[in-house]
Structure formats: C-alpha cells, structure tokens
XYZ file of C-alpha atoms in Angstrom:
280
model
C -8.993 7.619 -16.904
C -6.961 7.427 -13.341
C -8.859 8.375 -10.963
C -7.545 8.673 -7.271
C -8.725 9.624 -3.615
C -5.300 9.984 -2.488
C -3.829 13.376 -3.124
C -0.271 11.675 -3.972
C 2.236 14.089 -5.030
C 0.147 16.628 -3.404
C 0.925 15.825 0.528
C 4.476 17.650 1.816
C 5.645 15.263 4.255
C 4.092 11.956 6.209
C 5.076 10.242 8.772
C 5.015 6.437 9.181
C 2.490 5.226 12.099
C 5.174 3.623 14.552
C 4.182 0.655 17.372
C 5.786 2.541 20.031
C 3.131 5.650 19.808
C 0.608 4.047 21.975
C -3.062 5.236 20.665
C -6.770 4.398 21.614
C -9.875 2.766 19.278
C -12.239 5.398 18.662
C -15.999 4.721 18.271
C -15.584 2.000 14.495
C -11.746 1.201 15.170
C -10.710 3.690 12.038
C -9.801 6.706 14.229
C -7.532 6.849 17.176
C -6.652 9.310 20.299
C -1.998 9.120 19.573
C -1.019 10.882 23.463
C 1.772 11.998 21.348
C -0.415 15.422 20.042
C -2.020 15.123 23.334
C -5.172 12.776 23.250
C -5.643 14.893 19.559
C -8.307 12.807 17.398
C -6.493 10.937 13.835
C -8.355 9.242 11.615
C -6.009 6.097 10.319
C -6.590 6.288 6.856
C -5.677 2.474 6.217
C -2.959 1.658 3.426
C -2.955 3.887 0.196
C -0.670 5.409 -3.121
C 1.134 6.711 -0.460
C 0.181 6.625 3.804
C 1.755 3.325 3.756
C 4.665 1.018 5.226
C 7.671 1.549 1.888
C 7.832 -2.006 2.326
C 8.244 -4.443 -1.118
C 6.661 -7.799 -0.817
C 6.167 -9.734 -3.961
C 5.313 -13.303 -1.342
C 5.618 -16.162 -2.062
C 6.275 -18.189 -5.504
C 3.851 -21.450 -4.410
C 0.902 -18.697 -3.728
C 0.938 -17.174 -7.789
C 1.601 -20.900 -8.783
C -1.262 -22.128 -6.732
C -3.753 -19.566 -8.777
C -2.163 -20.263 -11.904
C -3.248 -24.278 -11.130
C -5.468 -24.691 -9.416
C -8.541 -21.637 -9.793
C -7.718 -21.592 -13.660
C -6.164 -18.318 -13.112
C -4.435 -17.915 -16.614
C -1.024 -16.726 -16.932
C -0.313 -15.820 -13.163
C 2.223 -18.600 -12.338
C 4.975 -17.690 -10.699
C 6.917 -17.784 -13.760
C 5.134 -16.601 -15.590
C 4.496 -13.149 -13.351
C 8.569 -12.708 -12.853
C 8.745 -10.148 -15.539
C 6.107 -8.383 -15.110
C 8.177 -7.667 -11.914
C 11.703 -7.279 -13.073
C 10.612 -4.782 -15.658
C 8.263 -2.308 -13.039
C 11.085 -2.278 -10.059
C 15.008 -0.565 -10.272
C 16.058 -3.804 -8.145
C 17.777 -5.814 -11.145
C 16.292 -4.775 -14.192
C 15.987 -0.812 -14.166
C 12.187 -0.579 -14.315
C 10.425 3.012 -12.748
C 10.042 1.538 -9.045
C 12.998 1.866 -7.141
C 13.140 -1.009 -3.928
C 16.933 -0.213 -1.684
C 17.636 -2.221 1.734
C 17.217 -0.249 4.768
C 20.271 2.241 4.942
C 20.546 2.403 8.528
C 19.711 -0.295 10.419
C 19.391 -0.231 13.619
C 20.906 -1.606 15.923
C 18.165 -3.515 18.005
C 17.795 -5.081 14.478
C 20.610 -6.570 14.147
C 21.137 -7.648 18.098
C 16.973 -9.172 16.718
C 18.107 -11.068 13.409
C 21.350 -12.774 15.192
C 18.590 -14.346 18.296
C 16.860 -15.278 15.675
C 19.486 -17.118 14.168
C 20.731 -18.775 17.650
C 17.771 -20.612 17.720
C 18.252 -22.178 14.722
C 16.357 -19.980 11.956
C 18.343 -19.078 8.798
C 19.265 -16.036 8.180
C 17.036 -14.711 4.118
C 19.935 -12.671 2.595
C 15.816 -11.404 -0.206
C 12.945 -11.545 1.008
C 12.098 -11.021 -2.196
C 14.114 -13.800 -4.331
C 12.665 -17.552 -4.373
C 12.954 -18.932 -0.852
C 10.025 -16.273 1.829
C 11.426 -17.967 5.612
C 13.759 -17.158 7.656
C 14.597 -14.189 9.277
C 16.126 -11.203 7.595
C 15.426 -6.861 6.796
C 13.319 -5.531 4.681
C 13.450 -4.225 0.852
C 11.794 -0.780 1.130
C 10.025 1.594 -1.798
C 12.476 4.558 -0.747
C 14.485 6.837 -2.982
C 16.965 8.234 -1.469
C 15.447 9.309 1.287
C 12.074 9.559 -0.774
C 8.638 7.660 -0.865
C 8.718 6.085 -4.126
C 5.420 5.910 -4.476
C 3.604 4.049 -7.450
C 2.437 8.021 -8.839
C 5.875 8.931 -7.966
C 7.656 5.750 -9.672
C 5.339 5.823 -12.600
C 2.999 8.651 -12.910
C 5.957 11.345 -14.214
C 5.117 14.455 -15.940
C 6.185 13.226 -19.202
C 3.635 10.317 -18.821
C 0.416 12.852 -17.426
C 1.523 14.498 -21.068
C 0.231 11.537 -22.738
C -3.537 12.546 -24.815
C -4.835 9.279 -24.908
C -4.614 9.680 -20.093
C -6.822 11.477 -17.859
C -5.608 11.457 -14.357
C -7.934 13.241 -11.948
C -6.786 13.349 -8.611
C -8.926 13.801 -4.871
C -12.061 11.863 -7.527
C -13.754 8.908 -5.612
C -15.244 6.198 -8.428
C -18.206 5.412 -7.272
C -19.615 2.416 -9.833
C -18.282 1.111 -13.427
C -20.353 1.892 -16.236
C -20.757 -1.315 -18.692
C -22.306 -1.657 -22.713
C -25.389 -2.750 -23.442
C -24.604 -6.156 -23.625
C -23.211 -6.030 -19.821
C -20.460 -8.426 -20.537
C -17.753 -5.096 -20.741
C -16.440 -2.336 -18.597
C -16.653 0.673 -20.524
C -16.678 3.328 -18.118
C -16.500 4.646 -14.818
C -18.789 7.420 -12.267
C -16.918 9.619 -10.127
C -17.672 12.153 -7.500
C -14.922 15.136 -7.594
C -15.620 17.506 -4.677
C -18.616 16.482 -3.651
C -20.536 16.669 -7.190
C -21.680 13.376 -9.599
C -19.566 12.872 -13.376
C -19.367 9.939 -15.617
C -16.868 9.493 -18.163
C -17.588 6.503 -21.136
C -16.790 5.629 -23.645
C -20.269 4.692 -25.654
C -23.368 6.033 -25.748
C -25.624 4.251 -23.529
C -23.952 2.376 -20.354
C -25.900 0.122 -17.242
C -24.384 0.707 -13.621
C -22.958 -1.152 -11.654
C -24.674 -4.179 -10.225
C -22.030 -6.795 -10.361
C -21.105 -9.467 -7.398
C -24.034 -11.500 -5.138
C -27.378 -11.777 -6.021
C -29.629 -11.127 -3.268
C -26.936 -9.271 -1.461
C -26.660 -5.628 -4.464
C -30.955 -6.756 -4.005
C -30.311 -6.175 -0.247
C -29.223 -2.659 -0.935
C -31.757 -2.407 -4.440
C -28.980 -1.738 -6.891
C -30.147 -2.872 -10.244
C -28.293 -6.709 -11.419
C -25.371 -7.103 -14.471
C -23.956 -10.052 -13.396
C -24.663 -12.797 -10.530
C -21.462 -13.431 -9.226
C -21.785 -14.589 -5.811
C -17.502 -14.651 -5.755
C -17.402 -10.594 -5.499
C -16.101 -9.148 -2.019
C -15.722 -12.313 -0.756
C -12.344 -13.715 1.088
C -10.850 -10.842 0.868
C -7.955 -10.867 4.041
C -6.308 -7.813 5.212
C -2.375 -8.270 5.511
C -2.126 -7.896 9.479
C 0.560 -8.171 11.443
C 1.508 -8.567 14.922
C 4.058 -5.908 16.300
C 5.664 -6.452 19.035
C 6.439 -3.995 22.292
C 9.941 -4.351 24.589
C 11.763 -2.136 27.044
C 15.184 -1.473 25.569
C 17.247 -1.226 28.489
C 21.297 -1.781 27.355
C 20.253 -0.848 23.420
C 18.909 2.682 21.926
C 15.105 3.007 21.010
C 13.603 4.570 17.494
C 12.507 7.522 19.396
C 15.009 6.793 22.542
C 14.779 11.351 23.282
C 11.698 12.205 22.771
C 9.039 12.006 24.706
C 6.593 13.390 21.710
C 8.151 11.713 18.802
C 6.380 12.378 16.190
C 6.139 16.208 16.201
C 10.265 16.585 17.749
C 11.432 14.891 15.079
C 9.331 16.270 12.069
C 10.187 20.320 13.816
C 13.703 19.550 14.594
C 15.540 17.037 13.291
C 14.046 17.887 9.435
C 13.508 15.351 7.212
C 16.542 15.514 5.010
C 18.150 12.820 5.735
C 17.147 8.690 5.423
C 18.143 7.611 7.909
C 15.320 8.269 10.366
C 12.812 6.061 10.447
C 10.178 8.090 12.021
C 10.213 10.372 9.148
C 8.623 9.349 5.629
C 9.727 12.465 3.177
C 7.484 12.123 0.054
C-alpha cells in the first residue's frame, strides 16, 4: 500500500517559487505573504512529490562511499547504487523518470557561467556524472514541458491496476505498525478525510515506538525499540539565492508587475521554455 498526503495527479497547474518575488514570514515561518498577489497569505508546503524545484541531483559519489565504508551501510557504495540510478531514469538508459537539460536557458545564466569560468572555475557539463565541482547548467525532471514527478513517472495507470498495490491519495500516515516480536513492520495507521484507519497483514501489531526512549516517554508513546539516533542529525538541503538588478539583460520576470498572475493568465502553460511556469 502506498499512502501519499499530496495530490500529485490532481494538481492542474503548479507554479515554482522564484527569488524575484518578495515574501514575508508570518507566524512560524511556514506561511508567507506574497506581495505579488496583493499581500494574500499563502502556506509554504516545502518539498513534496509534485511541489519542488524539479532538479535532478544524484549527489556526490564520496558521500555514498562514506556511508558504505565508514558507517556500515552495506550495499550503499556509489558503485553499487549507480545501476539503480541508471535503471530508474531516462537519462542514459530507458528508465521511467525523464531527466532533461534546460531547453531555453536565460541569457543571464550564460553570463554567470562565463563569469565563473573567467575566474578559474571549470565548466562542468554534467553535474550528475563522476564530478560535482564546477559551474554549469542543472538537469531537470521535465518531460516535454511537463513535471515528471515520481507519481507521473512510476505510477502509470497500468501500475495502479496491480492487485498487490493500493494507492491512497490524500492519506497521511500517522504510525507504523509492528508484529508481536516488535522487530518487523507489518502495516500502517493512516488518516483519510479526518477518519483514522489501519492496514496490516498480521493479527496483532504494536504501534510505532521506535526512537529515543526519553523523547518517546515525553509524548507518552509506548516504547518498541530504543534507538537514540532516530530523528537526529536531520539536515535540510539549504541554498542561498542571490537577487540582483539587471541593468542590461532581461531578467526572468522582466515586465511582469504581478509575475505569477500575469504569466498564468496571459502566457498560457504550453511552453516548456517559460521558467516561471511548471505545468503538470
């Protein structure tokens, strides 16, 4: 069974975030006021199956080798996981996840790359190859102007018809259910349309209680396995956007006082070369 809290196939049109649009934090920082939409408040949903930047990034091979060699993650060296990358994506092989180059790069992007090269930074034509250092264009999970999400790529209609697969859209998993020995996950507890449900494969299942013992006790969660490192050392993949005024070159949102609304209303969603649109 596959539970997803997002509606990957139900979204008609999605707009990517742009650093050129000013925002202000409200409350806990997850809600923003968008000046481009007359100050209306919008929830910032963070990265999801569909709402994301569409960047395809395998990561540095050294990280995989570190996991395998230093942390005992058998089977996770880069040489061992590389065949799975090649099998899953349509970049160098015939996988379902379409990975493409930028079709119509902005003039400013080329200028930035040239400036980086002028100070000795080497040009890297493939950030997903064996070398990640350098400057170059990103690769994107876009299929002919359409977001190629994991749902779009892997959950084709024929796949969803399989008798051994149940896809619940709009379901939020709340707990993992374990067998009577408390060593094997056998099911999941989830919430669908404000109602609670359980789905498991054995007659008895214990509720999730895997993590730091003291932390679980604070929330009155019965302990299943005391694992101090669960939930620790989680890091977000942060980045630093740099905004600047373009005096000579045309920027991404040039001439659009209300860029998102005007682009969606007047420009349509058929072109793959419009960076402010991410048509589904």
